[in-house]
mmCIF file of C-alpha atoms in Angstrom:
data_model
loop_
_atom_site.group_PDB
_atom_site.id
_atom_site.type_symbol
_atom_site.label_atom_id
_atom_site.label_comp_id
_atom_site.label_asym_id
_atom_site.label_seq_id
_atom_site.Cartn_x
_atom_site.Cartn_y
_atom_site.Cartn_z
ATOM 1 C CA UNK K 1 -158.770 -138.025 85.792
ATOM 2 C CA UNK K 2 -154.976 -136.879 85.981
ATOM 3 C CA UNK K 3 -153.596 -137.961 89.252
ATOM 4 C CA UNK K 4 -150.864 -135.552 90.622
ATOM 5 C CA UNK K 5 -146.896 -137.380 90.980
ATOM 6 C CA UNK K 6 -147.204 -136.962 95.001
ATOM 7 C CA UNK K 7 -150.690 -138.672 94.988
ATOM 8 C CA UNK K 8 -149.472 -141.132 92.777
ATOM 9 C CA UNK K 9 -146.142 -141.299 95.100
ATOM 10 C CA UNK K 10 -148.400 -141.776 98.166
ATOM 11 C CA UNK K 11 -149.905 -145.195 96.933
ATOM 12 C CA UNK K 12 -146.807 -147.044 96.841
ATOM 13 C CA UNK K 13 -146.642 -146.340 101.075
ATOM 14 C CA UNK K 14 -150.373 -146.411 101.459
ATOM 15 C CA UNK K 15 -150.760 -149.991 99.640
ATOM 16 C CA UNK K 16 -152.247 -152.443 102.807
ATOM 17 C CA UNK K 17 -151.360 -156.086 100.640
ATOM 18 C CA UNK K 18 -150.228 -155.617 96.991
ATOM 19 C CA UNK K 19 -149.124 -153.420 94.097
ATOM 20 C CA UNK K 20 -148.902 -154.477 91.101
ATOM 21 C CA UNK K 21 -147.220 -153.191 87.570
ATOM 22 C CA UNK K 22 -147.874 -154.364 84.090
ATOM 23 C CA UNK K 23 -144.904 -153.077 82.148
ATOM 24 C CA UNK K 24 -145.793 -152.682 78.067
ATOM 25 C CA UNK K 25 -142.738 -151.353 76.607
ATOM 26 C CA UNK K 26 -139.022 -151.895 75.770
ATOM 27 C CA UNK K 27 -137.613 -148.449 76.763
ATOM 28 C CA UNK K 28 -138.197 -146.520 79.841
ATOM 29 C CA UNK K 29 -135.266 -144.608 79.503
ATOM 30 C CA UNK K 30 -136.505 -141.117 79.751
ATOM 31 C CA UNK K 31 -138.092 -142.065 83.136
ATOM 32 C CA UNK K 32 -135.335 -142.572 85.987
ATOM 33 C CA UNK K 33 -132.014 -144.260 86.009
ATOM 34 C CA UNK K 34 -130.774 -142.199 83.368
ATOM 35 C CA UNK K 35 -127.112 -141.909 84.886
ATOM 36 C CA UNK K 36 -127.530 -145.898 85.099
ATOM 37 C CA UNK K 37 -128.169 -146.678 82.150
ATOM 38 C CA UNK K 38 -125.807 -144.613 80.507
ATOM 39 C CA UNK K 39 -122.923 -146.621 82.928
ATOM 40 C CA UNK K 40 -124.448 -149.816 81.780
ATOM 41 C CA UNK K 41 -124.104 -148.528 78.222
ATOM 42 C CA UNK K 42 -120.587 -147.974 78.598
ATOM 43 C CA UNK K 43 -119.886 -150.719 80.244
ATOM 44 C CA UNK K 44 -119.247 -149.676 83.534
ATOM 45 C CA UNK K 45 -119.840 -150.695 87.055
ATOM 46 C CA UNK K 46 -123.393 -150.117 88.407
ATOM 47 C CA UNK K 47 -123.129 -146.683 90.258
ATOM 48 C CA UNK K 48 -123.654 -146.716 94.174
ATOM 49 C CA UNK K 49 -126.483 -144.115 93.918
ATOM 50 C CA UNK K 50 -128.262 -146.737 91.946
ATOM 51 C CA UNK K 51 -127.953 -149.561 94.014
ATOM 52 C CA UNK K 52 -129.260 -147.655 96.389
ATOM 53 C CA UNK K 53 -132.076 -146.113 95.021
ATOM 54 C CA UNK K 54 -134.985 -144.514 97.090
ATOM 55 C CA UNK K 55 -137.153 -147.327 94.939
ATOM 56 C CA UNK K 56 -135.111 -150.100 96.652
ATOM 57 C CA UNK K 57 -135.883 -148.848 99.717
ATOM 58 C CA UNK K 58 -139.497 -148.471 98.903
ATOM 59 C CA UNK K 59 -139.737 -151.729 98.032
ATOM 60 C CA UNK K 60 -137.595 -153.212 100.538
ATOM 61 C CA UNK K 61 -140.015 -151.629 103.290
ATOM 62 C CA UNK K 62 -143.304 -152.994 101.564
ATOM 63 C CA UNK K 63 -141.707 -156.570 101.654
ATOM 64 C CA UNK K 64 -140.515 -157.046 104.812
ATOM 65 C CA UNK K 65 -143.897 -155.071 106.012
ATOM 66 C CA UNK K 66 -145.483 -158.331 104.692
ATOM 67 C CA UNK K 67 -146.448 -156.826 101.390
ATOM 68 C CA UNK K 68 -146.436 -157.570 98.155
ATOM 69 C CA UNK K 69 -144.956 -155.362 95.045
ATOM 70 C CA UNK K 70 -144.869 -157.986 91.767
ATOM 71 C CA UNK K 71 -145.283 -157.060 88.289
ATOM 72 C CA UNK K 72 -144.899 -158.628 84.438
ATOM 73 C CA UNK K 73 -142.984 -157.173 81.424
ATOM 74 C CA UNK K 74 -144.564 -158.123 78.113
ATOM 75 C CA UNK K 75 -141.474 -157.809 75.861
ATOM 76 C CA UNK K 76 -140.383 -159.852 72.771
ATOM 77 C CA UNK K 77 -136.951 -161.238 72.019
ATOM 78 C CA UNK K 78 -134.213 -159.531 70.702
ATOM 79 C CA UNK K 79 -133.524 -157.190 73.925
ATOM 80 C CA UNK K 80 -133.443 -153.904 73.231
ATOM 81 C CA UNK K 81 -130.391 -152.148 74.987
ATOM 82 C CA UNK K 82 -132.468 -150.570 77.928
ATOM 83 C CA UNK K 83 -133.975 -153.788 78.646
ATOM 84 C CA UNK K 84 -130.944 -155.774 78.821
ATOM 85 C CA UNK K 85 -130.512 -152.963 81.592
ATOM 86 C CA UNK K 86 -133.611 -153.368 83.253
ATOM 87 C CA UNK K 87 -133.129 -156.259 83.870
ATOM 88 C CA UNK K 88 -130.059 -157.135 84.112
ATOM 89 C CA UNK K 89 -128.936 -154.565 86.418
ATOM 90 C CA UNK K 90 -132.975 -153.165 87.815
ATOM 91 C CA UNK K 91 -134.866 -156.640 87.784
ATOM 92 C CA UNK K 92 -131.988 -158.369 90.058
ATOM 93 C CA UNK K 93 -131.527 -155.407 92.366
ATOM 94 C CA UNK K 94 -135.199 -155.059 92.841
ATOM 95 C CA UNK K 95 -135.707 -158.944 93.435
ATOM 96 C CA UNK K 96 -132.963 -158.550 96.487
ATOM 97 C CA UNK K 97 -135.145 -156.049 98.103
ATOM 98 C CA UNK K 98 -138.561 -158.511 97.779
ATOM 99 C CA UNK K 99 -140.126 -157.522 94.785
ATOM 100 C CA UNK K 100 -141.256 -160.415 92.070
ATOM 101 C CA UNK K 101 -140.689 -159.949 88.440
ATOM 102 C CA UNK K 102 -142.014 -162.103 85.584
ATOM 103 C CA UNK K 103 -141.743 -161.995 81.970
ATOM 104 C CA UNK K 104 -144.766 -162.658 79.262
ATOM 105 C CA UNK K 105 -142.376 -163.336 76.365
ATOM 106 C CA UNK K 106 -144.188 -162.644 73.012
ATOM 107 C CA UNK K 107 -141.870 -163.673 70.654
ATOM 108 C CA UNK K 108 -142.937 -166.439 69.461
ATOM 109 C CA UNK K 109 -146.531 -166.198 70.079
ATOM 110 C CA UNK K 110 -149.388 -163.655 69.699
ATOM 111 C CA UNK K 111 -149.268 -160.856 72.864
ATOM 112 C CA UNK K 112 -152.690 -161.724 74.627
ATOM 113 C CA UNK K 113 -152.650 -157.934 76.197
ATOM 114 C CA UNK K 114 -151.440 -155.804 73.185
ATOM 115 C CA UNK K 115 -154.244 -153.058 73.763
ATOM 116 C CA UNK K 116 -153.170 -152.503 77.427
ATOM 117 C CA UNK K 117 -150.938 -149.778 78.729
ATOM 118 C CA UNK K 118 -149.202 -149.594 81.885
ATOM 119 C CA UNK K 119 -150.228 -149.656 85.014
ATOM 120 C CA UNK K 120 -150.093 -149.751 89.072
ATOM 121 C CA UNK K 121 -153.074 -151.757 90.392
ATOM 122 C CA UNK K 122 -152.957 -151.429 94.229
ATOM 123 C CA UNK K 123 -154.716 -153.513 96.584
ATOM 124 C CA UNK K 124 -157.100 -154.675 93.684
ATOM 125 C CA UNK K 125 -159.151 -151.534 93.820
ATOM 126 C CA UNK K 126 -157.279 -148.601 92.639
ATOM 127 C CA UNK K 127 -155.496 -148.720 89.232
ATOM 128 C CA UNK K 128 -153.393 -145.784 87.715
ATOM 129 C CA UNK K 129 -152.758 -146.040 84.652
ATOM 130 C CA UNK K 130 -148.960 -144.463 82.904
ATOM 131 C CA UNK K 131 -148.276 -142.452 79.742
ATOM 132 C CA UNK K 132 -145.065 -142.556 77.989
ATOM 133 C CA UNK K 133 -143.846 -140.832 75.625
ATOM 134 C CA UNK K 134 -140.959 -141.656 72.694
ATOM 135 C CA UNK K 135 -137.843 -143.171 74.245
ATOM 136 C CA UNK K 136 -139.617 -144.055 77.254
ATOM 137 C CA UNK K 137 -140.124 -140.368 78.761
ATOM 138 C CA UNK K 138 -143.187 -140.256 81.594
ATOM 139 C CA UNK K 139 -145.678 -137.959 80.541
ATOM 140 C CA UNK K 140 -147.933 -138.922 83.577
ATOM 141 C CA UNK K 141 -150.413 -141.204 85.244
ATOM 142 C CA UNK K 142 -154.509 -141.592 84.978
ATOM 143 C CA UNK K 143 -156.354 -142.792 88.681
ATOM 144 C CA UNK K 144 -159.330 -144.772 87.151
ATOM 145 C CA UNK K 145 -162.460 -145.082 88.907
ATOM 146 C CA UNK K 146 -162.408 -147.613 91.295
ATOM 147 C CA UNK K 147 -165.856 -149.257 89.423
ATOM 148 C CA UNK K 148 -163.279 -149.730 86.783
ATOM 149 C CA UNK K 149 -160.790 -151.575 88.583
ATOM 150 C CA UNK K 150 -162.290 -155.385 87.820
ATOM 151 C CA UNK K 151 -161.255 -154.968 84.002
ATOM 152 C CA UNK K 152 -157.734 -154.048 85.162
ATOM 153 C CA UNK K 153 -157.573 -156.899 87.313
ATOM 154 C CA UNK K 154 -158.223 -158.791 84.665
ATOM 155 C CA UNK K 155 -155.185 -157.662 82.528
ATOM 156 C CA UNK K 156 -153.388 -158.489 85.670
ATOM 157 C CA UNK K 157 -154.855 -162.141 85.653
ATOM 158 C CA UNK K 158 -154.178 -162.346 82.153
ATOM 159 C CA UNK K 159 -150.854 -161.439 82.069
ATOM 160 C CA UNK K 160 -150.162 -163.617 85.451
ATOM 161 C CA UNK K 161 -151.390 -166.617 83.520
ATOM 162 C CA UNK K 162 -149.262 -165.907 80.271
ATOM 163 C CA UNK K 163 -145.857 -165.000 82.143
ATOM 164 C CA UNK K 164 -142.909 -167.444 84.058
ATOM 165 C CA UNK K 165 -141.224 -165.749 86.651
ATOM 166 C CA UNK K 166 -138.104 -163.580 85.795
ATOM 167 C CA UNK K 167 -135.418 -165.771 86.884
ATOM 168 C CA UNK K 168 -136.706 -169.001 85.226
ATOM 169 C CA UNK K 169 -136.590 -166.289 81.799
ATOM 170 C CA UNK K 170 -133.583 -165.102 82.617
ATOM 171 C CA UNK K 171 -131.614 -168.566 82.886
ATOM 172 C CA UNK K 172 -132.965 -169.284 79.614
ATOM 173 C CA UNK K 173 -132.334 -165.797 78.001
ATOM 174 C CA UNK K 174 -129.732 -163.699 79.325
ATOM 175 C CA UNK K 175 -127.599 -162.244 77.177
ATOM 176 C CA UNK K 176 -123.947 -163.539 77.233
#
């Protein structure tokens, strides 16, 4: 079942305790940010418009509305160049506005959720699932039925268990 982008919009205000993301892939630059990531490419200052993103103050809202908005990025080491965005420049302005980041690093160990794509779970009951295209492009989103939702929950679980939180990673791995 194809859910339509202002349904899917609507969840992230309509969440009551928690959303949460499992992020699969090591380019998303098709999707948003484009401008961004194209100043980050060039080595340029992060522009205002993306520091102040409406995400930010999506997420900002959620958090301080005692809500939760956390997610994990499988990825393996070497960073590919939109990841070394993400998070260098997404990751730590999304942490200042209360959402939780972790990492499942695979790269020196077998990925425990290779078969899963990305998703939204919200409020452990309804899960929407994300297609991508090549280079990252968002081709849409799936709203699975909510008797599904216990198998998503336990990717979630899974990848909970597997991952350390962003800026434990980061200390460890940021690029110089």
């Amino acid at each position: 079942m194809n859910i339509s982008p202002d349904a899917f919009g609507k969840l992230f205000t309509s969440f009551q305790r928690e959303a949460f993301r499992l992020e699969t892939l090591d380019d998303y630059s098709k999707s948003g940010g484009v401008d961004a990531y194209h100043a980050f490419l060039a080595g340029e200052p992060q522009p205002e418009a993306y520091k102040s993103a409406g995400w930010v103050t999506t997420v900002r809202e959620a958090t301080q509305s005692g809500k939760r908005m956390y997610r994990v990025h499988v990825l393996a080491r070497p960073l590919s160049d939109y990841l070394r965005f993400e998070l260098g420049w997404g990751y730590v302005r999304n942490q200042e506005a209360g959402e939780e980041f972790f990492i499942l690093d695979t790269t020196d160990r077998p990925n425990p959720l290779s078969d899963a794509p990305d998703f939204w779970a919200f409020d452990e009951r309804t899960v929407v699932t994300m297609r991508y295209g090549d280079g990252g492009e968002f081709l849409g989103a799936e709203l699975i039925p909510e008797k599904q939702a216990h198998e998503w929950l336990e990717r979630r679980d899974a990848a909970m268990s597997h991952a350390v939180p962003f800026r434990e990673w980061w200390e460890l791995h940021k690029p110089a």
